[in-house]
PDB file of C-alpha atoms in Angstrom:
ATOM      1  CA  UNK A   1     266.933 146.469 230.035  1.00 86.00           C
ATOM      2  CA  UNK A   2     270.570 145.268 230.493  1.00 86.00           C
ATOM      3  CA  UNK A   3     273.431 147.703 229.522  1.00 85.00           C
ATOM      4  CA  UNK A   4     276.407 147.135 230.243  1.00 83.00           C
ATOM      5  CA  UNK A   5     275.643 145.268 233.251  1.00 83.00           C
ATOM      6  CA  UNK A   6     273.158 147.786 234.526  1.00 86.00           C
ATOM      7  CA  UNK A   7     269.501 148.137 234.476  1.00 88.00           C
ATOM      8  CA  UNK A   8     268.534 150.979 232.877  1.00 90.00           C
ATOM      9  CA  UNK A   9     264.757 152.005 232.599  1.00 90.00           C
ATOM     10  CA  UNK A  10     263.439 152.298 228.901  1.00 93.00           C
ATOM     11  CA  UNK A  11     259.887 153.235 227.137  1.00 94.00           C
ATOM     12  CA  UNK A  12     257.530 150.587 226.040  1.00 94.00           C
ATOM     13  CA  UNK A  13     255.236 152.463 223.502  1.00 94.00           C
ATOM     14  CA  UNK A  14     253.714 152.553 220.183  1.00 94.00           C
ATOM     15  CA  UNK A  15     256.183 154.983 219.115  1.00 94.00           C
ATOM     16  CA  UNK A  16     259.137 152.983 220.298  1.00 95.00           C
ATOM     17  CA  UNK A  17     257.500 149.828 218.610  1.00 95.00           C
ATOM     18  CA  UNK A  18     258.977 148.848 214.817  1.00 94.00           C
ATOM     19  CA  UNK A  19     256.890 147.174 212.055  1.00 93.00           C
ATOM     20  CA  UNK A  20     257.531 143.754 213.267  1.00 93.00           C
ATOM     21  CA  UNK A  21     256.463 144.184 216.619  1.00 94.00           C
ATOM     22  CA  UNK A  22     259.975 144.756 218.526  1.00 95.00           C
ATOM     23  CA  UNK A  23     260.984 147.495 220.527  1.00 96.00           C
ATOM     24  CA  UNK A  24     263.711 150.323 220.607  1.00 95.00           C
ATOM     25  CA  UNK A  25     265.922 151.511 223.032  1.00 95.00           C
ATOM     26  CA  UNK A  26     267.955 153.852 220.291  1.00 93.00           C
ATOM     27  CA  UNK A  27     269.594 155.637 223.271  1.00 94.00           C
ATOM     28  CA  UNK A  28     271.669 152.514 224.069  1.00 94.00           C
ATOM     29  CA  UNK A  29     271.364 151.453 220.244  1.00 95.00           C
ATOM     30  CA  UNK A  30     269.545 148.561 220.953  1.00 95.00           C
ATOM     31  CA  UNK A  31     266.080 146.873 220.184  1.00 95.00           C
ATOM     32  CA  UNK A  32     264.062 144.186 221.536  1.00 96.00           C
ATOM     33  CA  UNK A  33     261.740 141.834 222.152  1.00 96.00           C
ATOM     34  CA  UNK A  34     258.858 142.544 224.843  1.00 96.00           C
ATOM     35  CA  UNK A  35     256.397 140.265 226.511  1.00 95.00           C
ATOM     36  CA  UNK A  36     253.369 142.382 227.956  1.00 94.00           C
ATOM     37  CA  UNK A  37     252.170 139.595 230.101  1.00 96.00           C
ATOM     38  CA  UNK A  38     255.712 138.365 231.990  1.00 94.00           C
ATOM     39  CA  UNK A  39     256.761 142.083 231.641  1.00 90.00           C
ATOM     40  CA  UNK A  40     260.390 140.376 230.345  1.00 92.00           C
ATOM     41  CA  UNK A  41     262.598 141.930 228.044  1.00 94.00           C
ATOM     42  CA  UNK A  42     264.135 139.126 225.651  1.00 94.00           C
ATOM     43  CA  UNK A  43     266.616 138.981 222.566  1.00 95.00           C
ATOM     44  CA  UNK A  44     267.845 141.913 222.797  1.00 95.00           C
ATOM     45  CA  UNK A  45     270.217 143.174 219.446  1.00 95.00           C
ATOM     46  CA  UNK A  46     272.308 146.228 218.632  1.00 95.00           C
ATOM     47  CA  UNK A  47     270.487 148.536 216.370  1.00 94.00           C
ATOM     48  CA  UNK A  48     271.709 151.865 215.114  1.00 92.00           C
ATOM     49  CA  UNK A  49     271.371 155.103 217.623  1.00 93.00           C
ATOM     50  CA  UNK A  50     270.218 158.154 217.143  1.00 93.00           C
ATOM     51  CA  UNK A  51     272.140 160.733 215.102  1.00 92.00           C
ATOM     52  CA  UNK A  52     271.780 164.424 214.241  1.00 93.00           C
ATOM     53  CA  UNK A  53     269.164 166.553 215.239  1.00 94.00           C
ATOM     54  CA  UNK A  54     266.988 163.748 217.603  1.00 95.00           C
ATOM     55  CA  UNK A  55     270.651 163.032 219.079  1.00 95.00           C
ATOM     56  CA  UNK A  56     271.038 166.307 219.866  1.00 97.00           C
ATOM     57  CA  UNK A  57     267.280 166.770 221.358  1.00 97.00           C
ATOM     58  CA  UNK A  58     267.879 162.816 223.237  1.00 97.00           C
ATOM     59  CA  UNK A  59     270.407 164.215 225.144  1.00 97.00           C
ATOM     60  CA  UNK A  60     268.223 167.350 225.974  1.00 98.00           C
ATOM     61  CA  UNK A  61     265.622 165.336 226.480  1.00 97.00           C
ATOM     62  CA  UNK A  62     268.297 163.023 229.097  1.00 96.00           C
ATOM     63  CA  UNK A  63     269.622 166.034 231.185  1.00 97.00           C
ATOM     64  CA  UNK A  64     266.030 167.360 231.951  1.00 97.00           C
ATOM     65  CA  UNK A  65     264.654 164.407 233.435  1.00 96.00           C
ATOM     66  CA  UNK A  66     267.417 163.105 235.100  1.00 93.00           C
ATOM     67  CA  UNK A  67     267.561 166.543 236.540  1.00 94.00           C
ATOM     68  CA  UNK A  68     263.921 166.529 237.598  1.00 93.00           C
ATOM     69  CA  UNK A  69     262.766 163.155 237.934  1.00 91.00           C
ATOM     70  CA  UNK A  70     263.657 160.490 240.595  1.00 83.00           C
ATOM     71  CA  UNK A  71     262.502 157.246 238.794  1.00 84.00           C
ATOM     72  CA  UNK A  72     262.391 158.267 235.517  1.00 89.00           C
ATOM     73  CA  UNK A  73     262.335 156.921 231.683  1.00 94.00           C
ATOM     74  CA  UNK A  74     262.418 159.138 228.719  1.00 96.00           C
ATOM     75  CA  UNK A  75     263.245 158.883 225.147  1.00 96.00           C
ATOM     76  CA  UNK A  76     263.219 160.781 221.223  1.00 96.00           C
ATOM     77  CA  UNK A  77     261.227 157.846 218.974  1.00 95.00           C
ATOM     78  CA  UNK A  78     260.137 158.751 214.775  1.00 86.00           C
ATOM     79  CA  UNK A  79     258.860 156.158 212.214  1.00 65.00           C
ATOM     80  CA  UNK A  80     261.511 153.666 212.802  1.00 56.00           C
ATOM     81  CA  UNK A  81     261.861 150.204 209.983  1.00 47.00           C
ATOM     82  CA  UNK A  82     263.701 147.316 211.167  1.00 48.00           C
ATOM     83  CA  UNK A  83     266.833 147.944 208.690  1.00 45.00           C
ATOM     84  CA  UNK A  84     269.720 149.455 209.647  1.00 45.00           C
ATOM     85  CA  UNK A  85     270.198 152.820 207.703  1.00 40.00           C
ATOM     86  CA  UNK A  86     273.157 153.172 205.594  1.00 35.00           C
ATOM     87  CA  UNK A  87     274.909 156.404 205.604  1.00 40.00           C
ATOM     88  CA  UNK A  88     276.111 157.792 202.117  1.00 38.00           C
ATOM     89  CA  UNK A  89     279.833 159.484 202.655  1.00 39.00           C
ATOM     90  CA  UNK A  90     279.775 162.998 202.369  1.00 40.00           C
ATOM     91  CA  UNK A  91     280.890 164.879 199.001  1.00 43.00           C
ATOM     92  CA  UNK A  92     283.562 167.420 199.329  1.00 42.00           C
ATOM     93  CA  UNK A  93     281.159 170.060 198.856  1.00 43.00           C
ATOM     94  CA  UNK A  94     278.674 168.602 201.707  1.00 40.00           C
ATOM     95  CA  UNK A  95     279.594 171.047 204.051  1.00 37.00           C
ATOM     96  CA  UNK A  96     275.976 171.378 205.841  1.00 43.00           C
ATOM     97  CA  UNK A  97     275.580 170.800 209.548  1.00 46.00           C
ATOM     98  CA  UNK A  98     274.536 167.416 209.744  1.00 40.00           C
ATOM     99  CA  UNK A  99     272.434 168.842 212.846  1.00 43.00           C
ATOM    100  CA  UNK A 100     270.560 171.314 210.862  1.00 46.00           C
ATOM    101  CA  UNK A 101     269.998 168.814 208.211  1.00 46.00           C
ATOM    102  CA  UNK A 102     268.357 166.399 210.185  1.00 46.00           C
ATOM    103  CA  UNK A 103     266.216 169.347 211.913  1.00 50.00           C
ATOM    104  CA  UNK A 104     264.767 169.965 208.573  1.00 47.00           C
ATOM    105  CA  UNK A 105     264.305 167.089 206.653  1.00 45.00           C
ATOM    106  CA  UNK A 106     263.609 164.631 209.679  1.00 60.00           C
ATOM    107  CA  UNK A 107     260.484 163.174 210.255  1.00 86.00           C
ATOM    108  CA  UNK A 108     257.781 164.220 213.049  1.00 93.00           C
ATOM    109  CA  UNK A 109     259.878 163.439 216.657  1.00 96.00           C
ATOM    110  CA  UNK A 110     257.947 162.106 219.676  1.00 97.00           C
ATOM    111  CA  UNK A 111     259.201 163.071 223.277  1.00 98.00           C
ATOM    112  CA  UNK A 112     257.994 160.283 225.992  1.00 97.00           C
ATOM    113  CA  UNK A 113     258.842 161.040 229.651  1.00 97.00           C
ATOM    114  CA  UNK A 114     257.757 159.333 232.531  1.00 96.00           C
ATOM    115  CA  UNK A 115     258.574 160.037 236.256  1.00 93.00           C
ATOM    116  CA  UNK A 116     257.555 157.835 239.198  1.00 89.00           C
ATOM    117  CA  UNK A 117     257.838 158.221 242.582  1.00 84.00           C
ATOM    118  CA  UNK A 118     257.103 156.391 246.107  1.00 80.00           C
ATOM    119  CA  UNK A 119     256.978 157.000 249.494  1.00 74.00           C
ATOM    120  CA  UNK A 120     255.551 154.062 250.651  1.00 71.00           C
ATOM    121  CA  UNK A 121     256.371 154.804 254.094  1.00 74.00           C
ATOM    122  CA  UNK A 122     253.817 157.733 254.343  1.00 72.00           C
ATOM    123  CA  UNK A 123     251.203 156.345 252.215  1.00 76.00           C
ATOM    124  CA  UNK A 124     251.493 157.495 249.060  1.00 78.00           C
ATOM    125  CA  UNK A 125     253.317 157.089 245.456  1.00 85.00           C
ATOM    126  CA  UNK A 126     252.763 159.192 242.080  1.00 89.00           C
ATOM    127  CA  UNK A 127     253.378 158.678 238.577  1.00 90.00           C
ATOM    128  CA  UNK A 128     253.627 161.604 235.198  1.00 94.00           C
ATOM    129  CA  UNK A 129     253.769 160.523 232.020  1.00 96.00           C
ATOM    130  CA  UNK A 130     253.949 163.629 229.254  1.00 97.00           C
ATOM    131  CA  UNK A 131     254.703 162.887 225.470  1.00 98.00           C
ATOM    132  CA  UNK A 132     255.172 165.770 222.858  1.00 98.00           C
ATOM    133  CA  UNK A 133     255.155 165.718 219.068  1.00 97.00           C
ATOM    134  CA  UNK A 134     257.341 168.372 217.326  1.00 96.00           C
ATOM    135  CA  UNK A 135     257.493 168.567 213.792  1.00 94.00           C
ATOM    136  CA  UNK A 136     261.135 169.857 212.547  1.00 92.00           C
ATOM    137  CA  UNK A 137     259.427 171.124 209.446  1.00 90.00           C
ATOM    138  CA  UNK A 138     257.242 173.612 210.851  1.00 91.00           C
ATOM    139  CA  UNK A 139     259.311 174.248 214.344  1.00 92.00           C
ATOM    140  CA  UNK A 140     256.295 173.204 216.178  1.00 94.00           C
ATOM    141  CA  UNK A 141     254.716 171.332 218.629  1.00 96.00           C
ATOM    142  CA  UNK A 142     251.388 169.793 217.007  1.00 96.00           C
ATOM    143  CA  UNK A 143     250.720 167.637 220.039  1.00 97.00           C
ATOM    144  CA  UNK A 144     250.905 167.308 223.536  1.00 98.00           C
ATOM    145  CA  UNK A 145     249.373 165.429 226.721  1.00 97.00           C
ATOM    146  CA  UNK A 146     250.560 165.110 230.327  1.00 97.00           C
ATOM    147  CA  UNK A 147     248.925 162.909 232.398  1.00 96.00           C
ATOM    148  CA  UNK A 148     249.134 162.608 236.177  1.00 94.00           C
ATOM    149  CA  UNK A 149     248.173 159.934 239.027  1.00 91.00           C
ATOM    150  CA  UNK A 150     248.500 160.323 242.397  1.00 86.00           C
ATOM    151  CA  UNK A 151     247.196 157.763 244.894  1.00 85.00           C
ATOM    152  CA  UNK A 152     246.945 158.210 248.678  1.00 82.00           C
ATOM    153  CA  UNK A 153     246.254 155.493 250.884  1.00 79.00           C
ATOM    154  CA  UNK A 154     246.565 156.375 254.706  1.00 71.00           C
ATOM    155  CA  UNK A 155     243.142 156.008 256.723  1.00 73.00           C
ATOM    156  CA  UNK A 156     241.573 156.100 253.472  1.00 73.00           C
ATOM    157  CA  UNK A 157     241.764 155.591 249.999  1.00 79.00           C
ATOM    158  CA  UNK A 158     242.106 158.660 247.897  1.00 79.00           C
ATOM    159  CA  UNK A 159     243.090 159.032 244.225  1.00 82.00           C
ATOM    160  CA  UNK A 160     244.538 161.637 241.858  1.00 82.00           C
ATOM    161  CA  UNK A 161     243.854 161.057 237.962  1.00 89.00           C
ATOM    162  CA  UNK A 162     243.911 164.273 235.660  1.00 93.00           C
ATOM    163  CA  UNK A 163     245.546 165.002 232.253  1.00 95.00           C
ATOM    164  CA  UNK A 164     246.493 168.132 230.501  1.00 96.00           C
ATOM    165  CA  UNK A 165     247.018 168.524 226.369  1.00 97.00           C
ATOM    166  CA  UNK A 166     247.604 172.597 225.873  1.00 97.00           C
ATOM    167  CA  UNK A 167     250.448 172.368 223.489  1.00 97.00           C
ATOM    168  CA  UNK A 168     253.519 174.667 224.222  1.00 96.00           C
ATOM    169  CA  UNK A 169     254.193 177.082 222.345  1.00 94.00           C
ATOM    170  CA  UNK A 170     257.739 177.703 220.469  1.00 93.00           C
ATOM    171  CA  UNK A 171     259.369 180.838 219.733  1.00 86.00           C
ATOM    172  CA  UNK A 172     259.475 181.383 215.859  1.00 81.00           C
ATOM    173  CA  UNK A 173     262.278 180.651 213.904  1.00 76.00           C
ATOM    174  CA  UNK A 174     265.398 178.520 214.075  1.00 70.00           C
ATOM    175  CA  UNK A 175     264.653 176.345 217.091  1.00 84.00           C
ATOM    176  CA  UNK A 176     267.625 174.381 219.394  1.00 95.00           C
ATOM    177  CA  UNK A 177     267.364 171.389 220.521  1.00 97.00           C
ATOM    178  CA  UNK A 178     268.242 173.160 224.274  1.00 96.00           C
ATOM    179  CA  UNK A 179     265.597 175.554 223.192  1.00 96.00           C
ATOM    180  CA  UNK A 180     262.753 172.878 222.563  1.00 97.00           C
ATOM    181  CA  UNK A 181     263.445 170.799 226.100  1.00 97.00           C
ATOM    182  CA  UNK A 182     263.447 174.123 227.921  1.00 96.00           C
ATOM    183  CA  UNK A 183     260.219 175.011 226.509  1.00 97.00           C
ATOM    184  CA  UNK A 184     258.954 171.690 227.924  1.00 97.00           C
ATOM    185  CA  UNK A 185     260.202 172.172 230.926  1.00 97.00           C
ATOM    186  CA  UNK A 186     258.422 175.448 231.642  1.00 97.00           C
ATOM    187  CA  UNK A 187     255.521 173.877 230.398  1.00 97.00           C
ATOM    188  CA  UNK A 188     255.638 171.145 232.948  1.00 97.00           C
ATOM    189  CA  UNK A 189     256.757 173.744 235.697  1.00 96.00           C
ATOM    190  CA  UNK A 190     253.488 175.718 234.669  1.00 96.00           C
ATOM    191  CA  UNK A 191     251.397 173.026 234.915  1.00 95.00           C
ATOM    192  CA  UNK A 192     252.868 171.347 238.027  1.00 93.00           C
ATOM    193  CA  UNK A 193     252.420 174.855 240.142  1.00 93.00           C
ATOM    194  CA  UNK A 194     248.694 174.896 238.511  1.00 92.00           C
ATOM    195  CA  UNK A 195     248.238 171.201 240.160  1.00 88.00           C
ATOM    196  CA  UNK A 196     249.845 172.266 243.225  1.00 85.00           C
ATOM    197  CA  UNK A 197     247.305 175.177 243.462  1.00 87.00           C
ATOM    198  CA  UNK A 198     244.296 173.513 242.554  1.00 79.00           C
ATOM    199  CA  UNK A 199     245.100 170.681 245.474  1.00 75.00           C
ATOM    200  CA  UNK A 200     245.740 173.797 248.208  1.00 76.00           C
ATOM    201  CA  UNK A 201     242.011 175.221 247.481  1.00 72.00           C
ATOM    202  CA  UNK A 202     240.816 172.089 247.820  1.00 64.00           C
ATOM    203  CA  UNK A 203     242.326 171.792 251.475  1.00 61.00           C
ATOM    204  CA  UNK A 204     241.189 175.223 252.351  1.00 60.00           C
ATOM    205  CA  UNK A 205     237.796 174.134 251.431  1.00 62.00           C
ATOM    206  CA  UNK A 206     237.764 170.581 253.052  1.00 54.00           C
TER     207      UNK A 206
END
């Protein structure tokens, strides 16, 4: 998608998706229109961004891939309606993080990342896709599923498809929105040196 006269990568899925069918890029406070068959992005309209809690877990959620992944696309996505929101003004006596607030009250948040990479010059290219649910009402993770493909193709034709859904687990009580994305990140470290060892056995064994 176009920002700012950029192309910036963004996440077509179900939980990006609003009742009537468009799409939302609430990082750039935009939405869209998709087509699945020309792969175009069309009509594309401001739309309100992200604010409290998932702000503060988008931007996270932003440092940690760009960190980590090369070609990369991530994004924070809840149960999204086409309206704008309208914000009430604060009382005088509102004096509640608006942070905290969100982190309580807020809807179940779903974490998409995806990382490609390519090396077509040596034969081979990769892609991991990982999505997370955490529910800010229980400080949990109640879902969780990385998937990896790998695909090989000097003298031969050799694939890599394998998935992983062990949900991390969160220390208890008040949880950060630093705290949550490193917990994924370990995660994904743990799992990526598991990979890494399971591939090496295999070599010794060939």
């Amino acid at each position: 998608i176009n920002v700012d006269g950029a192309e910036v990568p963004v996440i077509i899925a179900q939980a990006a998706r609003t009742p009537s069918g468009r799409y939302l890029a609430r990082r750039f406070s935009l939405s869209f229109v998709f087509d699945h068959v020309r792969e175009t992005v069309s009509d594309v309209l401001p739309h309100a961004p992200l604010s409290g809690f998932a702000k503060d877990l988008d931007e996270q959620l932003d440092k940690y891939v760009g960190d980590h992944y090369e070609i990369s696309a991530s994004g924070v996505f809840q149960q999204e309606s086409d309206e704008e929101p309208v914000e009430e003004p604060a009382g005088e006596d509102e004096t509640q993080n608006t942070s905290t607030r969100d982190h309580e009250c807020a809807s179940p948040l779903i974490i998409h990342i995806v990382g490609n990479r390519y090396n077509l010059r040596n034969f081979w290219a990769g892609r991991w896709r990982s999505t997370y649910t955490y529910d800010p009402d229980t400080k949990t993770f109640t879902s969780a599923i990385i998937r990896v493909q790998a695909h090989y193709f000097e003298g031969g034709n050799v694939q890599l498809n394998t998935h992983n859904t062990t949900i991390p687990q969160l220390k208890e009580g008040t949880v950060s929105a630093a705290q949550i994305i490193g917990t994924i990140a370990s995660h994904e470290q743990a799992y990526q040196e598991s990979l890494d060892a399971t591939i090496e056995s295999l070599r010794e064994r060939a």
